[in-house]
Short mmCIF file of C-alpha atoms in Angstrom, two decimals:
data_model
loop_
_atom_site.label_atom_id
_atom_site.label_comp_id
_atom_site.label_asym_id
_atom_site.label_seq_id
_atom_site.Cartn_x
_atom_site.Cartn_y
_atom_site.Cartn_z
CA MET K 1 -34.47 -51.47 22.41
CA SER K 2 -32.24 -48.56 21.41
CA CYS K 3 -31.68 -47.60 17.80
CA PRO K 4 -28.01 -47.94 16.76
CA PHE K 5 -28.31 -44.71 14.73
CA SER K 6 -29.42 -42.08 17.22
CA PHE K 7 -30.54 -38.62 16.13
CA ARG K 8 -27.38 -37.17 17.65
CA ARG K 9 -25.22 -39.48 15.52
CA ILE K 10 -27.19 -38.66 12.41
CA ALA K 11 -26.88 -34.94 13.10
CA ALA K 12 -23.14 -35.27 13.71
CA ALA K 13 -22.73 -37.20 10.47
CA ALA K 14 -24.73 -34.57 8.59
CA MET K 15 -22.59 -31.79 10.01
CA ALA K 16 -19.43 -33.63 9.02
CA ILE K 17 -20.73 -34.07 5.46
CA MET K 18 -21.71 -30.40 5.29
CA ALA K 19 -18.27 -29.33 6.53
CA ALA K 20 -16.63 -31.53 3.90
CA VAL K 21 -18.81 -30.01 1.17
CA VAL K 22 -18.00 -26.48 2.30
CA PHE K 23 -14.28 -27.30 2.39
CA TYR K 24 -14.51 -28.76 -1.13
CA LEU K 25 -16.34 -25.72 -2.48
CA LEU K 26 -13.83 -23.33 -0.92
CA ALA K 27 -10.94 -25.34 -2.30
CA LEU K 28 -12.61 -25.43 -5.72
CA ALA K 29 -13.12 -21.67 -5.64
CA ALA K 30 -9.50 -21.14 -4.67
CA SER K 31 -8.30 -23.24 -7.61
CA SER K 32 -10.73 -21.85 -10.21
CA PRO K 33 -9.56 -18.93 -12.34
CA SER K 34 -11.62 -15.75 -12.33
CA LYS K 35 -11.41 -12.42 -14.11
CA LEU K 36 -9.73 -9.61 -12.21
CA PRO K 37 -12.48 -7.97 -10.15
CA ASN K 38 -12.69 -4.20 -10.10
CA PRO K 39 -13.47 -2.41 -6.84
CA PRO K 40 -16.34 0.07 -7.05
CA GLU K 41 -15.27 3.58 -8.03
CA LEU K 42 -16.41 6.89 -6.60
CA ARG K 43 -15.76 10.14 -8.46
CA ALA K 44 -15.94 13.68 -7.22
CA GLN K 45 -19.05 15.57 -8.31
CA ASN K 46 -18.89 19.38 -8.41
CA HIS K 47 -15.39 19.14 -6.92
CA THR K 48 -16.53 17.14 -3.87
CA LEU K 49 -16.52 13.41 -3.14
CA THR K 50 -18.79 12.50 -0.22
CA MET K 51 -19.07 8.98 1.16
CA THR K 52 -19.87 6.93 4.26
CA LEU K 53 -17.46 4.14 5.15
CA TYR K 54 -17.87 1.55 7.90
CA ALA K 55 -15.36 -0.52 9.82
CA ALA K 56 -17.06 -3.81 10.69
CA ARG K 57 -16.54 -7.53 11.15
CA THR K 58 -17.16 -9.95 8.29
CA SER K 59 -18.83 -13.34 8.67
CA ASP K 60 -15.42 -15.06 8.73
CA GLY K 61 -14.23 -12.92 11.66
CA ARG K 62 -12.01 -10.46 9.76
CA ASN K 63 -12.02 -6.68 10.08
CA SER K 64 -13.11 -4.94 6.90
CA PHE K 65 -14.24 -1.71 5.31
CA PHE K 66 -17.91 -1.85 4.38
CA PHE K 67 -19.34 0.32 1.61
CA ASN K 68 -22.99 0.22 0.55
CA GLY K 69 -23.58 -2.72 2.87
CA ARG K 70 -20.84 -4.93 1.43
CA PRO K 71 -17.26 -5.62 2.56
CA ASN K 72 -15.44 -3.52 0.00
CA ALA K 73 -13.10 -0.56 -0.34
CA PRO K 74 -13.99 1.70 -3.25
CA THR K 75 -11.38 3.42 -5.39
CA LEU K 76 -11.66 7.16 -4.80
CA ARG K 77 -11.05 9.38 -7.84
CA LEU K 78 -10.47 13.11 -7.36
CA SER K 79 -8.82 15.97 -9.21
CA PRO K 80 -6.48 18.63 -7.84
CA GLY K 81 -8.58 21.19 -5.98
CA ASP K 82 -11.31 18.70 -5.03
CA GLN K 83 -12.52 18.00 -1.51
CA LEU K 84 -12.93 14.54 0.05
CA LYS K 85 -15.55 14.14 2.79
CA ILE K 86 -15.76 10.80 4.60
CA THR K 87 -18.04 9.83 7.44
CA TYR K 88 -16.17 6.91 9.01
CA ILE K 89 -18.23 4.77 11.41
CA ASN K 90 -16.61 2.22 13.71
CA ASP K 91 -18.98 -0.75 13.91
CA LEU K 92 -16.29 -3.15 15.14
CA PRO K 93 -17.16 -5.12 18.29
CA ALA K 94 -15.94 -3.81 21.64
CA LYS K 95 -14.27 -7.16 22.32
CA PRO K 96 -11.96 -8.12 19.43
CA SER K 97 -11.56 -11.78 18.52
CA GLU K 98 -8.11 -11.24 16.99
CA SER K 99 -4.82 -10.51 18.70
CA CYS K 100 -2.79 -7.37 18.08
CA ALA K 101 0.74 -6.12 18.68
CA ILE K 102 -0.09 -4.17 21.82
CA THR K 103 -2.58 -5.54 24.31
CA PRO K 104 -5.31 -5.10 25.15
CA CYS K 105 -6.83 -4.85 21.66
CA MET K 106 -9.51 -2.18 21.66
CA ASP K 107 -10.74 -2.18 18.02
CA MET K 108 -9.81 1.48 17.68
CA THR K 109 -9.63 2.72 14.11
CA ASN K 110 -9.04 5.76 11.93
CA LEU K 111 -7.89 6.65 8.40
CA HIS K 112 -4.59 7.69 6.83
CA PHE K 113 -4.49 9.17 3.31
CA HIS K 114 -1.13 7.78 2.31
CA GLY K 115 1.06 10.03 0.16
CA LEU K 116 -1.38 12.92 -0.14
CA THR K 117 0.26 16.27 0.52
CA VAL K 118 -2.52 17.49 2.79
CA SER K 119 -2.63 18.89 6.30
CA PRO K 120 -1.76 16.54 9.20
CA ASP K 121 -4.23 18.39 11.40
CA ALA K 122 -7.85 17.40 12.03
CA PRO K 123 -10.16 16.95 10.19
CA GLN K 124 -7.67 15.95 7.50
CA ASP K 125 -4.82 13.41 7.73
CA ASP K 126 -4.55 13.32 11.53
CA VAL K 127 -3.55 9.83 12.73
CA LEU K 128 -2.55 10.93 16.23
CA ASP K 129 -5.67 12.53 17.67
CA MET K 130 -8.47 11.40 15.35
CA MET K 131 -9.35 7.94 16.68
CA ALA K 132 -12.71 6.17 16.91
CA ALA K 133 -13.60 3.57 19.52
CA PRO K 134 -16.31 1.01 18.66
CA GLY K 135 -19.62 2.81 18.23
CA LYS K 136 -17.98 6.17 17.46
CA THR K 137 -17.78 8.17 14.22
CA LEU K 138 -15.06 10.29 12.61
CA HIS K 139 -15.72 13.06 10.09
CA TYR K 140 -12.91 13.72 7.60
CA THR K 141 -12.73 16.74 5.28
CA VAL K 142 -9.60 16.50 3.15
CA GLN K 143 -8.75 19.37 0.82
CA ILE K 144 -6.69 18.32 -2.21
CA PRO K 145 -4.40 21.25 -3.14
CA LYS K 146 -4.87 22.74 -6.62
CA ASP K 147 -1.23 21.98 -7.43
CA HIS K 148 -1.29 18.40 -6.09
CA SER K 149 0.70 15.83 -8.07
CA PRO K 150 -1.55 13.46 -10.04
CA GLY K 151 -1.05 9.75 -9.52
CA LEU K 152 -1.86 6.72 -7.39
CA TYR K 153 -2.28 7.08 -3.62
CA TRP K 154 -4.18 5.01 -1.09
CA TYR K 155 -6.02 5.03 2.21
CA HIS K 156 -5.77 2.62 5.12
CA THR K 157 -6.31 2.47 8.85
CA HIS K 158 -3.59 3.73 11.20
CA PRO K 159 -4.43 3.05 14.88
CA HIS K 160 -1.13 2.58 16.67
CA GLY K 161 -0.91 -0.95 18.09
CA GLU K 162 -3.68 -2.30 15.86
CA SER K 163 -2.69 -1.13 12.38
CA HIS K 164 -1.00 -4.43 11.43
CA ARG K 165 -4.05 -6.50 12.30
CA GLN K 166 -6.40 -4.23 10.37
CA GLY K 167 -4.01 -3.91 7.43
CA LEU K 168 -3.59 -7.68 7.20
CA ASP K 169 -7.37 -8.04 7.16
CA GLY K 170 -7.45 -5.78 4.10
CA MET K 171 -8.69 -2.42 5.42
CA SER K 172 -7.28 -0.39 2.52
CA GLY K 173 -8.27 1.09 -0.82
CA ALA K 174 -6.87 3.11 -3.72
CA ILE K 175 -7.00 6.86 -4.35
CA VAL K 176 -6.40 8.26 -7.84
CA ILE K 177 -5.62 11.95 -8.30
CA GLU K 178 -6.50 12.57 -11.94
CA GLY K 179 -4.36 14.22 -14.59
CA ILE K 180 -1.21 12.12 -14.88
CA GLN K 181 -1.59 12.09 -18.66
CA SER K 182 -0.70 15.80 -18.65
CA TYR K 183 2.88 14.70 -17.80
CA PHE K 184 2.88 11.85 -20.33
CA PRO K 185 0.33 12.43 -23.12
CA PRO K 186 0.69 8.89 -24.61
CA LEU K 187 -1.38 7.69 -21.63
CA ALA K 188 -4.48 9.38 -23.03
CA LEU K 189 -7.01 6.81 -24.24
CA LEU K 190 -5.02 3.85 -22.85
CA ARG K 191 -7.05 1.32 -20.91
CA GLU K 192 -6.43 1.61 -17.19
CA ARG K 193 -6.33 -0.95 -14.40
CA VAL K 194 -5.99 -0.34 -10.66
CA LEU K 195 -4.41 -3.31 -8.88
CA VAL K 196 -4.52 -3.38 -5.07
CA VAL K 197 -2.15 -6.11 -3.87
CA ARG K 198 -2.78 -7.30 -0.31
CA GLY K 199 -1.35 -10.04 1.88
CA ARG K 200 -3.79 -12.63 3.18
CA SER K 201 -2.88 -14.60 6.28
CA ILE K 202 -2.95 -18.38 5.89
CA LYS K 203 -1.67 -19.07 9.38
CA ASN K 204 -3.96 -21.65 10.98
CA ASP K 205 -6.20 -21.52 7.89
CA PRO K 206 -7.60 -24.97 6.99
CA HIS K 207 -7.37 -24.05 3.30
CA ALA K 208 -3.75 -22.92 3.48
CA HIS K 209 -2.43 -25.80 1.37
CA ASP K 210 -4.96 -25.13 -1.40
CA PHE K 211 -4.11 -21.43 -1.40
CA GLU K 212 -0.38 -22.18 -1.55
CA GLN K 213 -0.90 -24.50 -4.49
CA ARG K 214 -3.13 -22.00 -6.25
CA VAL K 215 -0.48 -19.26 -6.24
CA GLY K 216 2.43 -21.66 -6.84
CA LEU K 217 4.06 -20.65 -3.57
CA SER K 218 7.78 -21.33 -3.83
CA SER K 219 9.28 -23.68 -1.23
CA GLN K 220 12.74 -22.17 -1.69
CA ALA K 221 13.91 -19.72 0.96
CA CYS K 222 15.28 -16.40 -0.31
CA GLY K 223 17.65 -15.81 2.56
CA GLY K 224 18.27 -16.97 6.10
CA GLU K 225 14.67 -17.16 7.30
CA HIS K 226 13.59 -20.49 8.80
CA GLU K 227 9.87 -19.90 9.31
CA ALA K 228 7.15 -21.20 7.02
CA PRO K 229 5.38 -18.60 4.84
CA GLU K 230 2.27 -17.21 6.54
CA GLU K 231 0.73 -15.12 3.76
CA VAL K 232 -0.33 -15.26 0.13
CA PHE K 233 -1.06 -12.26 -2.07
CA THR K 234 -4.43 -11.30 -3.48
CA VAL K 235 -5.16 -8.76 -6.23
CA ASN K 236 -8.29 -6.66 -5.71
CA GLY K 237 -9.30 -9.25 -3.12
CA SER K 238 -9.02 -12.19 -5.51
CA LEU K 239 -6.54 -15.06 -5.41
CA ARG K 240 -4.66 -15.41 -8.72
CA PRO K 241 -7.21 -13.77 -11.02
CA GLN K 242 -6.97 -13.48 -14.80
CA ILE K 243 -5.99 -10.12 -16.30
CA GLU K 244 -7.28 -9.69 -19.83
CA ILE K 245 -5.18 -7.84 -22.38
CA ALA K 246 -5.10 -8.14 -26.16
CA PRO K 247 -1.82 -9.21 -27.81
CA GLY K 248 0.23 -6.09 -28.41
CA GLU K 249 -2.25 -3.88 -26.56
CA ARG K 250 -0.81 -1.17 -24.31
CA GLN K 251 -2.51 -0.79 -20.93
CA PHE K 252 -1.82 1.55 -18.04
CA TRP K 253 -1.49 -0.34 -14.75
CA ARG K 254 -1.57 1.37 -11.37
CA VAL K 255 -0.31 -1.01 -8.67
CA VAL K 256 -0.22 -0.45 -4.91
CA ASN K 257 1.41 -2.84 -2.44
CA ALA K 258 -1.23 -2.57 0.29
CA SER K 259 0.11 -5.52 2.28
CA ALA K 260 0.72 -5.01 5.97
CA ASP K 261 4.24 -6.44 6.02
CA ARG K 262 5.29 -8.13 2.77
CA TYR K 263 7.39 -6.98 -0.18
CA VAL K 264 6.22 -7.31 -3.78
CA ASP K 265 8.91 -7.65 -6.45
CA LEU K 266 6.74 -7.27 -9.55
CA GLN K 267 7.59 -9.01 -12.80
CA LEU K 268 5.47 -9.58 -15.90
CA GLN K 269 7.02 -12.66 -17.45
CA GLY K 270 8.43 -12.04 -20.91
CA GLN K 271 7.57 -8.33 -20.80
CA TRP K 272 8.79 -5.15 -19.15
CA PHE K 273 7.32 -2.16 -17.38
CA GLU K 274 7.52 1.34 -18.82
CA ILE K 275 7.31 3.19 -15.51
CA VAL K 276 5.51 6.54 -15.55
CA ALA K 277 5.32 7.25 -11.80
CA MET K 278 6.45 5.89 -8.45
CA ASP K 279 4.61 6.53 -5.17
CA GLY K 280 2.21 8.85 -6.97
CA MET K 281 4.95 11.12 -8.30
CA PRO K 282 5.18 11.38 -12.12
CA ILE K 283 8.78 10.96 -13.25
CA ALA K 284 8.30 13.80 -15.75
CA GLN K 285 7.47 16.24 -12.95
CA HIS K 286 11.16 16.45 -12.02
CA ASP K 287 12.77 15.05 -15.18
CA PRO K 288 10.77 16.08 -18.26
CA GLY K 289 13.64 15.02 -20.52
CA HIS K 290 13.35 11.37 -19.37
CA ARG K 291 9.67 10.87 -18.65
CA THR K 292 9.68 7.10 -18.17
CA ARG K 293 11.96 4.28 -17.01
CA ILE K 294 12.13 0.74 -18.40
CA ALA K 295 12.42 -2.14 -15.91
CA GLU K 296 12.07 -5.93 -16.05
CA HIS K 297 10.97 -6.03 -12.42
CA VAL K 298 10.16 -3.47 -9.71
CA LEU K 299 10.53 -3.89 -5.96
CA LEU K 300 7.58 -2.38 -4.11
CA PRO K 301 7.97 -2.27 -0.32
CA PRO K 302 4.77 -2.23 1.72
CA ALA K 303 2.96 1.03 0.75
CA GLY K 304 4.95 1.41 -2.49
CA ARG K 305 3.17 2.21 -5.74
CA MET K 306 4.07 1.86 -9.41
CA GLU K 307 2.24 3.26 -12.43
CA ALA K 308 3.44 1.80 -15.71
CA ILE K 309 2.53 0.91 -19.27
CA VAL K 310 2.48 -2.80 -20.07
CA ILE K 311 2.16 -4.54 -23.44
CA GLY K 312 0.02 -7.62 -23.97
CA PRO K 313 2.07 -10.72 -24.82
CA ALA K 314 1.44 -12.76 -27.94
CA ALA K 315 -1.56 -15.08 -27.73
CA ALA K 316 0.72 -18.12 -27.99
CA ALA K 317 2.95 -16.92 -25.16
CA PRO K 318 1.17 -17.40 -21.82
CA ALA K 319 2.45 -15.00 -19.19
CA ARG K 320 2.01 -14.42 -15.50
CA LEU K 321 2.30 -11.46 -13.19
CA ILE K 322 4.48 -12.69 -10.36
CA SER K 323 6.10 -11.47 -7.19
CA ARG K 324 9.70 -12.60 -7.12
CA CYS K 325 11.39 -13.95 -4.02
CA VAL K 326 12.67 -11.22 -1.68
CA ASP K 327 15.47 -11.76 0.84
CA THR K 328 14.29 -9.79 3.86
CA GLY K 329 17.46 -10.40 5.87
CA PRO K 330 18.57 -12.96 8.48
CA GLN K 331 15.93 -11.74 10.95
CA GLY K 332 13.25 -11.07 8.35
CA ASP K 333 10.01 -12.87 7.57
CA PRO K 334 9.66 -15.27 4.63
CA ASN K 335 8.82 -13.46 1.38
CA PRO K 336 8.75 -16.27 -1.23
CA ALA K 337 7.94 -16.04 -4.93
CA MET K 338 4.34 -16.59 -6.00
CA ILE K 339 1.93 -15.94 -8.86
CA LEU K 340 -0.22 -12.82 -8.53
CA ALA K 341 -2.28 -13.20 -11.71
CA ASP K 342 -2.46 -14.93 -15.06
CA ILE K 343 -2.32 -12.81 -18.21
CA VAL K 344 -5.06 -13.87 -20.64
CA ALA K 345 -4.96 -12.91 -24.32
CA GLN K 346 -8.33 -11.57 -25.36
CA SER K 347 -9.85 -9.08 -27.74
CA VAL K 348 -9.99 -5.51 -26.54
CA SER K 349 -12.69 -5.18 -23.90
CA GLU K 350 -14.88 -2.09 -23.99
CA THR K 351 -15.61 -2.53 -20.28
CA THR K 352 -12.06 -1.70 -19.24
CA PRO K 353 -12.02 2.06 -18.53
CA ARG K 354 -9.79 4.36 -20.54
CA LEU K 355 -7.88 7.39 -19.41
CA GLN K 356 -9.22 10.53 -21.01
CA GLU K 357 -7.45 13.54 -22.42
CA THR K 358 -6.94 16.29 -19.87
CA SER K 359 -6.76 20.06 -19.99
CA LEU K 360 -4.48 20.19 -16.94
CA GLU K 361 -1.06 21.72 -17.46
CA PRO K 362 1.94 19.82 -16.06
CA ASP K 363 3.71 21.51 -13.15
CA VAL K 364 7.37 20.79 -13.90
CA LYS K 365 9.76 21.26 -10.96
CA ARG K 366 13.38 21.71 -11.98
CA LEU K 367 15.28 21.53 -8.71
CA ASP K 368 18.98 21.94 -7.98
CA LEU K 369 19.52 20.04 -4.72
CA SER K 370 23.28 19.64 -5.01
CA ALA K 371 24.04 22.12 -2.24
CA GLU K 372 21.79 20.33 0.27
CA GLU K 373 23.18 16.96 -0.77
CA LYS K 374 26.69 18.10 0.15
CA VAL K 375 25.94 19.30 3.69
CA PRO K 376 26.03 16.84 6.61
CA PRO K 377 22.69 15.22 7.46
CA ARG K 378 20.39 17.56 9.33
CA PHE K 379 18.74 14.52 10.93
CA THR K 380 19.60 10.81 11.13
CA VAL K 381 17.05 8.01 11.50
CA ILE K 382 18.46 4.76 12.95
CA PHE K 383 16.32 1.61 12.89
CA THR K 384 17.12 -1.01 15.56
CA GLU K 385 15.26 -3.87 17.19
CA ASP K 386 15.55 -6.46 19.94
CA LYS K 387 13.33 -9.05 21.60
CA ASN K 388 11.47 -6.30 23.44
CA GLY K 389 10.53 -4.12 20.51
CA PHE K 390 11.45 -1.91 17.57
CA TYR K 391 13.11 1.48 17.86
CA ILE K 392 13.96 4.72 16.09
CA ASN K 393 17.09 6.31 17.52
CA GLY K 394 16.79 4.03 20.55
CA GLU K 395 13.24 5.13 21.40
CA ARG K 396 9.90 3.34 21.13
CA PHE K 397 6.92 5.40 20.08
CA ALA K 398 4.76 6.84 22.83
CA ALA K 399 1.54 8.76 22.24
CA ASN K 400 2.58 11.48 24.69
CA ALA K 401 6.14 11.83 23.38
CA ALA K 402 7.51 15.14 22.15
CA PRO K 403 8.42 15.42 18.45
CA MET K 404 11.73 13.71 17.72
CA VAL K 405 12.53 16.23 15.00
CA HIS K 406 11.34 19.68 13.89
CA ALA K 407 11.03 20.35 10.16
CA LYS K 408 11.06 23.93 8.96
CA VAL K 409 8.36 24.50 6.35
CA GLY K 410 9.75 26.03 3.18
CA THR K 411 13.03 24.09 3.16
CA PHE K 412 14.67 21.01 1.75
CA GLN K 413 16.51 18.86 4.29
CA HIS K 414 19.16 16.18 4.00
CA TRP K 415 18.23 13.16 6.13
CA LYS K 416 20.18 9.90 6.52
CA ILE K 417 18.30 6.67 7.23
CA VAL K 418 20.35 3.85 8.75
CA ASN K 419 19.25 0.23 9.08
CA ALA K 420 21.23 -1.20 12.02
CA SER K 421 19.02 -4.29 12.32
CA GLY K 422 19.00 -7.73 10.71
CA GLU K 423 16.00 -7.22 8.40
CA LEU K 424 14.66 -4.87 5.76
CA HIS K 425 12.78 -1.74 6.80
CA PRO K 426 10.72 0.50 4.50
CA MET K 427 10.78 4.09 5.81
CA HIS K 428 7.70 6.25 5.24
CA ILE K 429 6.97 9.83 6.26
CA HIS K 430 3.46 11.26 6.18
CA GLN K 431 2.60 14.22 3.91
CA VAL K 432 6.05 14.39 2.28
CA HIS K 433 7.90 13.05 -0.75
CA PHE K 434 11.68 12.77 -0.79
CA LEU K 435 14.51 11.96 -3.16
CA PRO K 436 16.79 9.03 -2.18
CA TYR K 437 20.08 9.97 -3.85
CA ALA K 438 22.80 7.89 -2.16
CA GLU K 439 23.16 4.42 -0.68
CA ASN K 440 26.10 3.79 1.64
CA ASP K 441 27.37 7.21 0.53
CA LYS K 442 27.47 6.15 -3.12
CA PRO K 443 25.24 7.95 -5.66
CA ILE K 444 22.06 6.18 -6.77
CA ALA K 445 21.73 6.02 -10.54
CA ASP K 446 18.58 7.72 -11.89
CA PRO K 447 17.00 8.44 -8.48
CA LEU K 448 13.20 8.84 -8.26
CA TRP K 449 11.02 10.75 -5.82
CA MET K 450 9.17 8.53 -3.31
CA ASP K 451 7.27 8.58 -0.03
CA THR K 452 8.42 5.10 1.08
CA VAL K 453 11.97 3.84 0.62
CA ASN K 454 13.44 0.41 1.24
CA VAL K 455 16.49 0.43 3.52
CA PRO K 456 18.53 -2.80 3.17
CA VAL K 457 20.20 -4.54 6.10
CA GLY K 458 23.31 -2.72 7.29
CA VAL K 459 22.84 0.06 4.74
CA SER K 460 22.35 3.81 4.96
CA VAL K 461 20.20 5.79 2.51
CA ASP K 462 20.57 9.56 2.09
CA VAL K 463 17.44 11.45 1.07
CA ILE K 464 16.39 15.04 0.43
CA MET K 465 13.11 15.77 2.21
CA ASP K 466 10.78 18.25 0.52
CA PHE K 467 9.27 20.39 3.27
CA THR K 468 8.43 23.29 0.94
CA ASP K 469 4.63 22.85 0.80
CA PRO K 470 3.02 25.55 3.00
CA VAL K 471 -0.08 23.37 3.47
CA ILE K 472 1.87 20.89 5.58
CA ARG K 473 2.04 22.33 9.08
CA GLY K 474 1.46 20.54 12.37
CA MET K 475 2.34 17.29 14.10
CA SER K 476 2.86 14.21 11.97
CA VAL K 477 4.82 10.94 12.01
CA PHE K 478 7.42 8.86 10.20
CA HIS K 479 7.79 5.12 10.67
CA CYS K 480 8.71 1.72 9.31
CA HIS K 481 5.89 0.58 7.02
CA LEU K 482 6.13 -3.01 8.16
CA LEU K 483 3.07 -2.33 10.27
CA ASN K 484 3.96 -4.97 12.83
CA HIS K 485 7.16 -3.00 13.47
CA GLU K 486 5.32 0.31 13.60
CA ASP K 487 2.83 -1.11 16.10
CA LYS K 488 5.69 -2.31 18.30
CA GLY K 489 7.41 1.05 18.48
CA MET K 490 9.19 1.90 15.20
CA MET K 491 7.49 5.26 14.76
CA ALA K 492 8.28 8.85 15.82
CA LYS K 493 6.74 12.29 15.63
CA VAL K 494 7.83 15.13 13.37
CA LEU K 495 6.60 18.69 13.81
CA PHE K 496 6.23 20.69 10.60
CA GLU K 497 6.59 24.33 11.62
#
C-alpha cells in the first residue's frame, strides 16, 4: 500500500514553505527602516593609497566590486599630490548570466576615475585600451595633480557595450579629494556624509511590489512615457534608510548620482540646499564673491554630483529626502518620484565624521571667457537616435575609429551640444570640466562649472571647454552618460594634443 504523503511531496512542501519564509523575510527587510550605512573608507598614507579591488559575481547573480572579501565599494580619500594604486582583478565568470547592450557579453571590465583631471593614458584613466577579460588583472597608478580641485568624484566600470549592465549592478564608488574647506571655511568641523545614489533594477524581481511600496514609488507619469518603472533608488546600497541629523544641526552632504541611466532631482522636504560645489568643482574657485548657491531642489543627471550644507529640521517636522519626478521626454524612460531616505531627528552623533581644518590654500581662477563665448562653436556635438542605435554627429562609436575631434592643450574652446532626439541626454567628457553658459542661445543665469551637463529635448547648450591642463594629453572620449545609450553607440573619441 502506498503512502499518500510521499517523501517527494513532503520535500516539495518543505521547499515551498522555505521559499515563502525567505520571501517574507526579504519583504520585511525591505519595509524595515535602517540607519544610513557608510561604505568603508580608505585614506592615503604617506601620499599613496594602495588597494586591491575585485570584480566578481554575488550570490544573487549580480556583478559587484568586492573589497576585503565582501561585495562593497570603498570611498577613496586622497589629497592633491597623492597617488592612487589599484590592483583590479576580474573574477567574473567567462559566461555571463546577464544580457548586455552589445552581444556577445564577455564580462570585460575596467575602471574610469570620473571627473579627475588626470592623464587618459595607461596606467591612469585609460578606458580604451586598459581592459581585463575574466581571469585577468589591471594595474592602475593614478597621479593626482598638486593643484587638483578638491571635491567629490567617483569611480565606475567603463567597458564599452557592458558598462550599463555593470553600472546598474552597482559597480561604483566615491572618491573624495580633500581640502574643499579651504574654499569655504565654514565647512570646517561640520559633520560629513557621502551619499552614493544608485538605481536598482526591479524588472522581473519577485519583490518589486514591496520595493515600490517601500520607496513610495509614484504612479503618476512625468511626461509621455508609457512603460512601467523598472528601477528604484538605493542610498549607499540601502533602500530608504534613515539619515540622522539633530534639529538645527548643519551637516555637509556629498551626493553622487551613480545610477546607470536615471535622473535624480534632489529635494529635502521643508529645507533647502546651500550648494558648495557641483561635479567636484567648488563654486568659490571661479566665483569667490559668491561662494555658495541656495536651491530648493537640484537636478543631478547620471554621474552628476552635489556638495551642499543641509540643516536638520525641527524634531516635530518629519522630513524626507526625495527624488522628484523627471520628464525625460516623449522617448525617454520613466523617472518617477520616490523617497530616497527618511530624515530622523536625533542628538548629535559622535560617530559621524567631521571635516577638519586644512592648511591648503585655495586656488582661485578668475577667468574672462567672453571672447571665446562670442566666437562661433569650434565643435558641435549632435545627439540623435533611431531603432538601430544612438549616434553622435551621425556616427556610432567604434573601437578602431579615428578621433572625432582634436583638442589643443592650453586652450579654451567653445562647443555647442545639440539634442536632436526625443529624450534627455547628459553629456560627459573625460578629464575635463566645462562651463555651460547658454541654452538655446540665451544666457544661463549664474552658470556653474561641470563635467556632465543635461541637454533637454530639442535644446542646444553652449559650453566653454577647459583644455588648459598640461597633464591631459592623449586619446580620450566624450559620451552620453545614460550608459545604455553609450553602450549602443553614443560615444566618440577626442584627442588632447
